[in-house]
Tab-separated table of C-alpha atoms and ligand atoms in Angstrom:
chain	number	residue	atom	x	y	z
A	110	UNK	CA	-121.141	-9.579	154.366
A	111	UNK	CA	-124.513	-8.765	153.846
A	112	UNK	CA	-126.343	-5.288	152.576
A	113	UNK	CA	-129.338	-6.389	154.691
A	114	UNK	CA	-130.153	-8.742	157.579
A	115	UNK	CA	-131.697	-11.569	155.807
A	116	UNK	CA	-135.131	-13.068	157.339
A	117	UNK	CA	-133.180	-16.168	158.813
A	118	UNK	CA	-130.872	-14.369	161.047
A	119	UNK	CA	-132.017	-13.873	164.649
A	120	UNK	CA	-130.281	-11.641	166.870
A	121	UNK	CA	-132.353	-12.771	169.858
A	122	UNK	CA	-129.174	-11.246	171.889
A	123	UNK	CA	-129.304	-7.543	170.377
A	124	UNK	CA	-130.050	-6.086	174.158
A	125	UNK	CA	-126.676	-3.792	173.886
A	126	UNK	CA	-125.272	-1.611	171.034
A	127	UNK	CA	-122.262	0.934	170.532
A	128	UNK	CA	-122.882	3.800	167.931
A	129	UNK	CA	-119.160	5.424	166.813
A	130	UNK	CA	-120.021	8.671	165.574
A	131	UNK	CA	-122.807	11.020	166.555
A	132	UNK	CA	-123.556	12.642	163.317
A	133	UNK	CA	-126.772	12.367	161.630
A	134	UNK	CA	-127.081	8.388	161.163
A	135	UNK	CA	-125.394	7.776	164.106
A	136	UNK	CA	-128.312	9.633	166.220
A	137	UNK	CA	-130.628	8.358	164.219
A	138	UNK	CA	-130.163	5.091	164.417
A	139	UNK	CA	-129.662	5.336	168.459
A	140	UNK	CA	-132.890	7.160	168.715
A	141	UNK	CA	-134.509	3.988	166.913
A	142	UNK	CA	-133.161	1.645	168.994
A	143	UNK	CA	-133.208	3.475	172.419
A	144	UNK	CA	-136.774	4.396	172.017
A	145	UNK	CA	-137.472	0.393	171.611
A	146	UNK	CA	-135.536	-0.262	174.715
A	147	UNK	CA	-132.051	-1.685	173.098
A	148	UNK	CA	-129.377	-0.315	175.699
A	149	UNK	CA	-127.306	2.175	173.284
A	150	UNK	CA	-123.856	4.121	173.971
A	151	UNK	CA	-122.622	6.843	171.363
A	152	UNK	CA	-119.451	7.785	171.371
A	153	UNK	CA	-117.679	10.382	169.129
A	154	UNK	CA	-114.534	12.311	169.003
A	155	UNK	CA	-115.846	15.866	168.491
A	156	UNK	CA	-116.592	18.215	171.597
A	157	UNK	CA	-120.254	18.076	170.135
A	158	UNK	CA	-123.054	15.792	168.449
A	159	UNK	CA	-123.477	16.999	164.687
A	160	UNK	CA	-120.118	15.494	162.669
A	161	UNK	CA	-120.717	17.043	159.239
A	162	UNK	CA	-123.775	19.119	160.546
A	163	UNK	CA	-121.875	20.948	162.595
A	164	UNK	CA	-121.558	25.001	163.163
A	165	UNK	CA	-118.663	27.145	164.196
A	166	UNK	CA	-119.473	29.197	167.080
A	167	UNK	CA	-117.327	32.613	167.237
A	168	UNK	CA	-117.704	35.249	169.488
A	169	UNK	CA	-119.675	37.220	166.757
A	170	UNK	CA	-121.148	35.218	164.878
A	171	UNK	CA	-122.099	31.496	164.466
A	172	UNK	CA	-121.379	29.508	160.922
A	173	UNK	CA	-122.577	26.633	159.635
A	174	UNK	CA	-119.496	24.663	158.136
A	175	UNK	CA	-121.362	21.909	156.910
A	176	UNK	CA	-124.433	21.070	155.317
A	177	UNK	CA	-126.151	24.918	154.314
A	178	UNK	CA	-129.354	23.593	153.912
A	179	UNK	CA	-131.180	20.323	153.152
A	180	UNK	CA	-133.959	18.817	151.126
A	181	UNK	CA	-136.626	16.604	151.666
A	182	UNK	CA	-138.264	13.555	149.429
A	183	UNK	CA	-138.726	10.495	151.521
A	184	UNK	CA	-142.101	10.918	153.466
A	185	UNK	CA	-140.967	9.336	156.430
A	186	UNK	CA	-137.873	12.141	156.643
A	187	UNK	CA	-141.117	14.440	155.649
A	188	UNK	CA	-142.919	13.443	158.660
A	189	UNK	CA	-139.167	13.616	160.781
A	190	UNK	CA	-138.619	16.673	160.000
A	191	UNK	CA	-142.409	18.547	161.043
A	192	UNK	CA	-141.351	16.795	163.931
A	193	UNK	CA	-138.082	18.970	164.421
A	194	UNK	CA	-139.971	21.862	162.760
A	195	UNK	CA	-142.688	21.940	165.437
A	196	UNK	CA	-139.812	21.305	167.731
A	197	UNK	CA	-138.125	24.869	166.407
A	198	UNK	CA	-134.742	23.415	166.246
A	199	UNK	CA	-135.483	23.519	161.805
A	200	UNK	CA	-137.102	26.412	159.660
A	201	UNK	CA	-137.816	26.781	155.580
A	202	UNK	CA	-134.475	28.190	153.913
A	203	UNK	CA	-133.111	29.950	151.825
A	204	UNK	CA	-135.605	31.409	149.513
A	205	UNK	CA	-133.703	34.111	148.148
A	206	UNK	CA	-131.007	32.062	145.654
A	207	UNK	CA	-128.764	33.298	143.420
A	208	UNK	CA	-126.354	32.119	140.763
A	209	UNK	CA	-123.463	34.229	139.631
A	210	UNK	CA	-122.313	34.049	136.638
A	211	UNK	CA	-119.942	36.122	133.785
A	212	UNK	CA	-123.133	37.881	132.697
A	213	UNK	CA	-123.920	38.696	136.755
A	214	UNK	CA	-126.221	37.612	139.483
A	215	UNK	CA	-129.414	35.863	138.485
A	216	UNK	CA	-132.087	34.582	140.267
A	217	UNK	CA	-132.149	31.093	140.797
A	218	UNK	CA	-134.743	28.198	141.503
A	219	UNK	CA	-135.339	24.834	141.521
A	220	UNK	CA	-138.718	24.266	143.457
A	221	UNK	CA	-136.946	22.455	145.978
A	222	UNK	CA	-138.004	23.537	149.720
A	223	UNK	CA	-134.848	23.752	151.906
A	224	UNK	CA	-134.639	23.639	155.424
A	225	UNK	CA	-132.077	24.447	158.033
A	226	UNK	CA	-131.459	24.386	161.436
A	227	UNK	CA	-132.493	26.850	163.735
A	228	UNK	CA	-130.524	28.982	165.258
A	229	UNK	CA	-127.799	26.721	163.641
A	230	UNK	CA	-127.599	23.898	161.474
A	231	UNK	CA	-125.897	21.737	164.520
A	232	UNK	CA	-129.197	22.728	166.607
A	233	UNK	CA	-131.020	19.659	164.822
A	234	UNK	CA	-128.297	17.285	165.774
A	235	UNK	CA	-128.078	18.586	168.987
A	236	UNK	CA	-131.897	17.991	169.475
A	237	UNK	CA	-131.998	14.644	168.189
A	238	UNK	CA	-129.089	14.122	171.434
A	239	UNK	CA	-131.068	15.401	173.788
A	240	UNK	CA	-133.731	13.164	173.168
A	241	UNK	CA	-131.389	10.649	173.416
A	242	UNK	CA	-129.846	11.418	176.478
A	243	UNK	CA	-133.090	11.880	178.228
A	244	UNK	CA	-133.836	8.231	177.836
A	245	UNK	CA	-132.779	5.908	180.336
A	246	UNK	CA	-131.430	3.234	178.593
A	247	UNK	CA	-129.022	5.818	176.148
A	248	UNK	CA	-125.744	7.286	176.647
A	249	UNK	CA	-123.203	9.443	174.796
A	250	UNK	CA	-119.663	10.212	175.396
A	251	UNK	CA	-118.022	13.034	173.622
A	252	UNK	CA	-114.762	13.859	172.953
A	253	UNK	CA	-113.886	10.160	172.382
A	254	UNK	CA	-112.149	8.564	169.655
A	255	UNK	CA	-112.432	5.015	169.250
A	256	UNK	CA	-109.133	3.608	167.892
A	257	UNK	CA	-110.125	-0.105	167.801
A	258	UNK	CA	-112.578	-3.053	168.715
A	259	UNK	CA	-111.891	-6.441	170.751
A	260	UNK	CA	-114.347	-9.359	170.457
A	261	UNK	CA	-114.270	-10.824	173.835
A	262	UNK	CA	-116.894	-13.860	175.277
A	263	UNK	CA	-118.949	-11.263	176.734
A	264	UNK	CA	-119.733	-9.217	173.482
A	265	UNK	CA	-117.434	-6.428	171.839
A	266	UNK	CA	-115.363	-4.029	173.579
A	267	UNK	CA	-114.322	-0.473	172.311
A	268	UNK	CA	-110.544	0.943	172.856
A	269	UNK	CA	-110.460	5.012	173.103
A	270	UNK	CA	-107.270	6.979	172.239
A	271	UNK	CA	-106.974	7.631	176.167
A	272	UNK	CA	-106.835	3.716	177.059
A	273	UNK	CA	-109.910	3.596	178.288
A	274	UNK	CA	-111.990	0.389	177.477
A	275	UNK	CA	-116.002	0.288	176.504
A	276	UNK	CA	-118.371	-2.290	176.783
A	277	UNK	CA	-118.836	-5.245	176.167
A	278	UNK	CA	-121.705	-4.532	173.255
A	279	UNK	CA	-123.808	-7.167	171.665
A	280	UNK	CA	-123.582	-4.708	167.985
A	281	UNK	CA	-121.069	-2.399	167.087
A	282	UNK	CA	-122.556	0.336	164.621
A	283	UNK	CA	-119.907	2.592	163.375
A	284	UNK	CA	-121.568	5.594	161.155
A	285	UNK	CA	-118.000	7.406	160.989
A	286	UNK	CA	-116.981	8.389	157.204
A	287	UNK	CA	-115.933	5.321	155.132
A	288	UNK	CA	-112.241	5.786	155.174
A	289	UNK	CA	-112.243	6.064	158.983
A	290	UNK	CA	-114.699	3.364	159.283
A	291	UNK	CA	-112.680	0.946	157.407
A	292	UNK	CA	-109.463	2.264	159.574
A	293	UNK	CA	-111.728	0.445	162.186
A	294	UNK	CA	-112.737	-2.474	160.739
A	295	UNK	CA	-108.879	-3.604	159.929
A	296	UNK	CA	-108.001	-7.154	161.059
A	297	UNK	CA	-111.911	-7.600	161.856
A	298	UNK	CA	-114.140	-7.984	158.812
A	299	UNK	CA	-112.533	-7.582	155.384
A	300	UNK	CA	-115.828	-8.161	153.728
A	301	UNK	CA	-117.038	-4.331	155.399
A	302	UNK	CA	-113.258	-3.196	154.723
A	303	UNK	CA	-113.630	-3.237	151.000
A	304	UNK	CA	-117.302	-1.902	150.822
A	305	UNK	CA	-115.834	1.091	153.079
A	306	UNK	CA	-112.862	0.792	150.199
A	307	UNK	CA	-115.397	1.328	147.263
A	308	UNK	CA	-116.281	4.064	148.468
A	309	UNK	CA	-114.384	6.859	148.342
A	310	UNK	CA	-114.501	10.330	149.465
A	311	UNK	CA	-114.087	14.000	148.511
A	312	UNK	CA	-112.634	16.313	150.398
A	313	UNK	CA	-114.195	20.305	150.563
A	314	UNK	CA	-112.806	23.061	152.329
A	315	UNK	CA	-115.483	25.676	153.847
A	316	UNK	CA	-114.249	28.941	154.465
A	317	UNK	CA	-115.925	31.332	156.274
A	318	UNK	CA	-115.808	35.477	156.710
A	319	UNK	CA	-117.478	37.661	159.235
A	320	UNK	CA	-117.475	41.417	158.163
A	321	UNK	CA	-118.059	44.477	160.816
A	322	UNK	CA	-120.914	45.820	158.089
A	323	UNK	CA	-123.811	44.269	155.838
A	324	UNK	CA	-122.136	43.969	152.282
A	325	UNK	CA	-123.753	46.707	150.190
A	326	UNK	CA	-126.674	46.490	148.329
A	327	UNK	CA	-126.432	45.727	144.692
A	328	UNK	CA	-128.113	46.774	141.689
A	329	UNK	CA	-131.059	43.667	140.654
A	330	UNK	CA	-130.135	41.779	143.950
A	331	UNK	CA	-132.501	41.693	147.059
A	332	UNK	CA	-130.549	43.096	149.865
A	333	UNK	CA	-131.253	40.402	151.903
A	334	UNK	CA	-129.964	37.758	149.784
A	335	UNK	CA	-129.451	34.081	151.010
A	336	UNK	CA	-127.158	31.817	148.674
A	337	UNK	CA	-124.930	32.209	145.737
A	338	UNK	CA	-124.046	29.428	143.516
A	339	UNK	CA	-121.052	29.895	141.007
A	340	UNK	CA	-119.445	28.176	138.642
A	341	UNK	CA	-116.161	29.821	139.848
A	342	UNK	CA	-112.956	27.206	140.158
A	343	UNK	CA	-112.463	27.941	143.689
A	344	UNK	CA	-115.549	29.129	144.871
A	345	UNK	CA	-119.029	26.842	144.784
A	346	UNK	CA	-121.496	28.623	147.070
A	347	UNK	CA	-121.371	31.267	149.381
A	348	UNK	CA	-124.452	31.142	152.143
A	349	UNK	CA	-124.874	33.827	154.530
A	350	UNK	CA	-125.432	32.890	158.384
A	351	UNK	CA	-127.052	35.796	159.357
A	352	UNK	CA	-130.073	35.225	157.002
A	353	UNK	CA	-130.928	32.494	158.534
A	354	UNK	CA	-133.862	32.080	160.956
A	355	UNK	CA	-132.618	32.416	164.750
A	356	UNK	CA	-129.219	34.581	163.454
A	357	UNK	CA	-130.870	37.982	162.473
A	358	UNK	CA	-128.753	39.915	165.097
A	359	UNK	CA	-125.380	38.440	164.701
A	360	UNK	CA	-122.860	40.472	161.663
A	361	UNK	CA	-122.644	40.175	157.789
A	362	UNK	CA	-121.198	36.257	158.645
A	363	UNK	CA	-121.056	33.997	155.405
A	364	UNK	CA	-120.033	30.719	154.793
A	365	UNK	CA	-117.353	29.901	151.976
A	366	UNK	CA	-118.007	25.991	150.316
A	367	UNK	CA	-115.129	25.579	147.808
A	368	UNK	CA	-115.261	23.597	144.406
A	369	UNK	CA	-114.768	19.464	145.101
A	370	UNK	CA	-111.739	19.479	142.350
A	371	UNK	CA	-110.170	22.748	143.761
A	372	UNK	CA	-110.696	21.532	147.402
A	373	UNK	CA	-109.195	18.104	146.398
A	374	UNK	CA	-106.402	19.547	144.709
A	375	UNK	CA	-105.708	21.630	147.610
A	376	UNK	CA	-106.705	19.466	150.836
A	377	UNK	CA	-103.004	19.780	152.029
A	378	UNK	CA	-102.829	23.626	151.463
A	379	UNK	CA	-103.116	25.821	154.895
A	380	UNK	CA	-105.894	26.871	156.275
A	381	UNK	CA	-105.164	30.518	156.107
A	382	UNK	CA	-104.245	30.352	152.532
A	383	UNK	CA	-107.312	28.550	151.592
A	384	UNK	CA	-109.353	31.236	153.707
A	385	UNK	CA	-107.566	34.180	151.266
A	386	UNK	CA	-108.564	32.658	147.970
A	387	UNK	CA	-111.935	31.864	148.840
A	388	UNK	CA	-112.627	35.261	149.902
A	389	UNK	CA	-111.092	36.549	146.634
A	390	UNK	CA	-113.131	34.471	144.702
A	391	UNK	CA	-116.532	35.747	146.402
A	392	UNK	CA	-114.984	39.550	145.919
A	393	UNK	CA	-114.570	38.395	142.340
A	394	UNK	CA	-118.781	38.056	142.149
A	395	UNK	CA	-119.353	41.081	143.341
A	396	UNK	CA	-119.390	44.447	141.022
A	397	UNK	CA	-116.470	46.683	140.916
A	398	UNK	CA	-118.296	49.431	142.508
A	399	UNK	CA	-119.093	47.310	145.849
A	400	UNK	CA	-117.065	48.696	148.644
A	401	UNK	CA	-116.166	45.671	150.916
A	402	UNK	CA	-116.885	46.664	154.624
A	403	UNK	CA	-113.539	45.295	156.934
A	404	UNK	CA	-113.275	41.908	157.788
A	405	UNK	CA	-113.498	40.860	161.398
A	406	UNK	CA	-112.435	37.150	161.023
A	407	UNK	CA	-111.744	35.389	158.070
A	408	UNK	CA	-110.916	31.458	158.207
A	409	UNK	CA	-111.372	28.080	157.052
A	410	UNK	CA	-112.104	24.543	157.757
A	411	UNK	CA	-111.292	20.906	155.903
A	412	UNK	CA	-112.999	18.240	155.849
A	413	UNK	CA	-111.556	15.506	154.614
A	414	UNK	CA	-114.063	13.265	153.604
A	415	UNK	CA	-117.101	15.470	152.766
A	416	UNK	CA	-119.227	13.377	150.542
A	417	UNK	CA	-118.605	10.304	148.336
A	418	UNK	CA	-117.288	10.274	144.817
A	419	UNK	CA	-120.350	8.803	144.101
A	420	UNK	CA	-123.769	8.029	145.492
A	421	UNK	CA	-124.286	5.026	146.774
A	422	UNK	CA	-126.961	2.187	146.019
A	423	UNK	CA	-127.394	0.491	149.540
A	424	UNK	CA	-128.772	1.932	153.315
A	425	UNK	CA	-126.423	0.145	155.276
A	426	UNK	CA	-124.255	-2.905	156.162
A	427	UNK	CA	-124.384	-5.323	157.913
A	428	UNK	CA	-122.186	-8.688	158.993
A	429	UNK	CA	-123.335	-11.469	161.322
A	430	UNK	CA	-120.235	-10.879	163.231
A	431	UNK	CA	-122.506	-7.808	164.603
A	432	UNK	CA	-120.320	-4.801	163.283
A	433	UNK	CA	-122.782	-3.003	160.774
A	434	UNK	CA	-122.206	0.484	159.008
A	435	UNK	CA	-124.485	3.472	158.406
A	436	UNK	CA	-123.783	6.862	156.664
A	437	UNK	CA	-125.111	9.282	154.134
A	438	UNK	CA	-122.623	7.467	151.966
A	439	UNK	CA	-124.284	3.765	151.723
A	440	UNK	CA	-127.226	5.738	150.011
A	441	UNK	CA	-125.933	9.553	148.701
A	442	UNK	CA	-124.819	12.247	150.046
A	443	UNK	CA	-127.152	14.357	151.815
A	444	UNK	CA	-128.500	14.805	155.356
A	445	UNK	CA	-131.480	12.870	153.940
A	446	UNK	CA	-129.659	9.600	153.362
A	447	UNK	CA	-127.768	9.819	156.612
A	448	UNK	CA	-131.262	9.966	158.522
A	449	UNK	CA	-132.358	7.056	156.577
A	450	UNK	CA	-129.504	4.799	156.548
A	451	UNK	CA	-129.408	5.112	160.231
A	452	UNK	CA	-133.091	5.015	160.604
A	453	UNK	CA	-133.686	1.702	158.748
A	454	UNK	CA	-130.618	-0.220	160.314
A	455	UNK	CA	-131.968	0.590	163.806
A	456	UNK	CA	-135.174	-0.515	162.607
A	457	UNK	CA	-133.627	-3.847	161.358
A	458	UNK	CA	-131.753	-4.595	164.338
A	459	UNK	CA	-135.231	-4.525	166.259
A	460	UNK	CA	-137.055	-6.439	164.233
A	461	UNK	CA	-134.444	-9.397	164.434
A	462	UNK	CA	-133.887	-8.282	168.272
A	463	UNK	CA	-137.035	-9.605	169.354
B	290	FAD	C1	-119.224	21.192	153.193
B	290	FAD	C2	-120.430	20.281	153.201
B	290	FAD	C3	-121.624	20.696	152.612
B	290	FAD	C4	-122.744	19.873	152.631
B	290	FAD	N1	-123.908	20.314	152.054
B	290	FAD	C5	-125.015	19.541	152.130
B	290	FAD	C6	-126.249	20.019	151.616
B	290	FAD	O1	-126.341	21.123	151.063
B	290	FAD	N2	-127.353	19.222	151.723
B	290	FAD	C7	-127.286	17.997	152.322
B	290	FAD	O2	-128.329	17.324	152.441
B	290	FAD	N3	-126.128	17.526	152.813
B	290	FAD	C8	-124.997	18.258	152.725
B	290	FAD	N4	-123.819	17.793	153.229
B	290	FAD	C9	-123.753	16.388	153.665
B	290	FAD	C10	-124.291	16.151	155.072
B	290	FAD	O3	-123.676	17.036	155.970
B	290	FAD	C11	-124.009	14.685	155.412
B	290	FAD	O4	-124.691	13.869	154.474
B	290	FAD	C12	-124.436	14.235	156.795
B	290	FAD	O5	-124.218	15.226	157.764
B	290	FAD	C13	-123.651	12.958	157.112
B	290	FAD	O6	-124.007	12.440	158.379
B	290	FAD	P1	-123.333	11.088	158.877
B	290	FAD	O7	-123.876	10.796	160.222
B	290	FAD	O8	-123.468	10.042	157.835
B	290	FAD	O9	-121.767	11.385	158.977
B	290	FAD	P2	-120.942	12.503	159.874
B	290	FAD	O10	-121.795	13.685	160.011
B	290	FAD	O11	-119.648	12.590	159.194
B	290	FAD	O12	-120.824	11.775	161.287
B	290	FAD	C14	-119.793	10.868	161.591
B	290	FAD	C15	-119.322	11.134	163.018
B	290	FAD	O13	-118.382	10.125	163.376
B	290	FAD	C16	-117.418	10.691	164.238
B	290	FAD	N5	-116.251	9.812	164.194
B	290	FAD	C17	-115.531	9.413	163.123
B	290	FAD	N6	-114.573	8.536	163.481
B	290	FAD	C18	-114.693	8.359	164.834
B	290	FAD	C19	-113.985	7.584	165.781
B	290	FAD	N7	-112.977	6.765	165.421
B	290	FAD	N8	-114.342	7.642	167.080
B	290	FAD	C20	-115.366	8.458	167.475
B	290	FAD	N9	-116.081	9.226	166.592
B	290	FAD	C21	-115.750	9.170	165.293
B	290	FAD	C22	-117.187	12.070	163.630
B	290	FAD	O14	-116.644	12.966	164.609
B	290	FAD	C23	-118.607	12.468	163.197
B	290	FAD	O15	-119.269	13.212	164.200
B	290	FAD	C24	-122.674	18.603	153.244
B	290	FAD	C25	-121.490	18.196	153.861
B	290	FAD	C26	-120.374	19.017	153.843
B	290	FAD	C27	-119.110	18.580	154.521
């Protein structure tokens, strides 16, 4: 097992590669390799492109689940996303941040710029697909979850939960979550099992509430407020959808992130339970004279593995069998790190490719 392809290896057969998992560093790393002419298939088991970038479209309103927001340090991610910015499918937010505390809603910044996606966080996901799909030599199959691998003469071959059969692939990347990566790599590579292993994740549960009215204003708040971090023990930040750029005409929508120790502590609770404390912890923020307008829909959503317990010191993985793995969690924990982990291992297949 390897961290990275070392300068001796020469892959002079990379001409085929199958991408499990669409998210992020799944799409980037196709987008690297299709647009230097490797053949590339993506496959994941969601309806859409996005994994934990993902939004929730209702018929009101449209949430972002996921990822609120992300930042930016690498300069090539800099120079990625202008790209997507002068696309329009990512705009500057929030600006307007506050943190609630015992003492009451304070203003709060850390000189980060944020962006999102516009209209919805899944929009840059969903661009980075069609980019994909639009090249000839790049293909992606939704609603398809791989259940296993076969290592035939030809190359690999990918099993779907249906029966169906894919391939045969010279590399198989899989960018899926660690624990459901290593589900994969069973009876194949032990070496990439037990990195997958050391890695373990948190779970978060996102909750989200659409009201029929705008909350009312408060007293030393902007009306048009974006985020509110808290210290609460259910309750982490709530972000509000309709701030964002693209969503000004949709209702008072906003999304729910609970605590990492409460979520874990409650990852088998029910969804509808969950959905009832969060909300009670956000009405706990607010001041007692705030009249909450009626609730329209009120729900939530777990993920299982959100992020990693802890933030990882490698970009990907890599075995000379030709399975590698990519994620955010080989190098963090953010959007950031799953655009470069699948970045660089599509560049590193090319290099030795040629
Ligand atoms: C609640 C929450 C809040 C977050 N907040 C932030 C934030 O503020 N800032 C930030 O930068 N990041 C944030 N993140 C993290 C960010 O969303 C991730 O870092 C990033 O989206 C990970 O991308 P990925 O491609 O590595 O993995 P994923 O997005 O998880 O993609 C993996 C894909 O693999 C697919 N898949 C898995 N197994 C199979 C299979 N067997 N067959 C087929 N398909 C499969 C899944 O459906 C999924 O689409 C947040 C995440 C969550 C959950």
């Amino acid at each position: 097992m390897l961290e990275s392809l070392p300068e001796s290896l020469t892959l002079s057969d990379v001409h085929s590669v199958a991408i499990i998992g669409a998210g992020m560093s799944g799409l980037a790393c196709g987008q690297q390799l299709a647009t230097q002419g490797v053949k590339v298939a993506l496959f994941d088991k969601a309806r859409g492109p996005g994994g934990r970038m993902s939004s929730k479209r209702r018929p009101s309103a449209t949430l972002d689940l996921g990822a609120q927001a992300f930042t930016v340090r690498n300069q090539r991610f800099a120079n990625k996303v202008a790209e997507w910015q002068a696309a329009g499918c990512v705009a500057s937010w929030p600006t307007a941040c506050y943190q609630a505390s015992a003492s009451g809603w304070q203003t709060h910044n850390d000189d980060k710029l944020r962006y999102t996606g516009a209209p919805r966080m899944s929009a840059v996901t969903r661009h980075l697909a069609d980019t994909l799909n639009a090249l000839p030599n790049a293909s992606m199959t939704l609603e398809t979850h791989i259940t296993r691998f076969d290592k035939t003469a030809a190359g690999w071959q990918l099993h779907d939960s249906r029966g169906s059969i894919h391939g045969p692939f010279d590399v198989v990347v899989i960018s899926a979550p660690p624990p459901q990566a290593k589900a994969l790599l069973a009876g194949w590579e032990p070496t990439l099992a037990a990195a997958c292993e050391a890695k373990p994740q948190r779970g978060c549960w996102a909750g989200w509430v659409i009201f029929e009215e705008p909350l009312p204003p408060m007293a030393k708040v902007v009306s048009a407020w974006h985020t509110v971090h808290t210290q609460h023990p259910v309750l982490r930040l709530a972000s509000r959808n309709h701030t964002k750029p693209g969503r000004e005409h949709q209702p008072e929508s906003i999304s729910l992130l609970a605590q990492l120790d409460w979520s874990d502590a409650h990852i088998e609770s029910d969804s509808e339970s969950v959905a009832q404390q969060l909300l009670a912890a956000f009405v706990s923020l607010l001041p007692d004279d705030v009249e909450l307008p009626s609730v329209i829909e009120l729900g939530a959503h777990r993920w299982r593995y959100a992020q990693p317990a802890q933030a990882g010191h490698q970009t990907y993985l890599y075995s000379t069998s030709g399975l590698a793995l990519c994620g955010d969690s080989f190098k963090g924990s953010r959007v950031e790190d799953a655009w470069l982990s699948g970045d660089e291992l599509g560049q590193a297949l090319i290099v030795r490719s040629v």
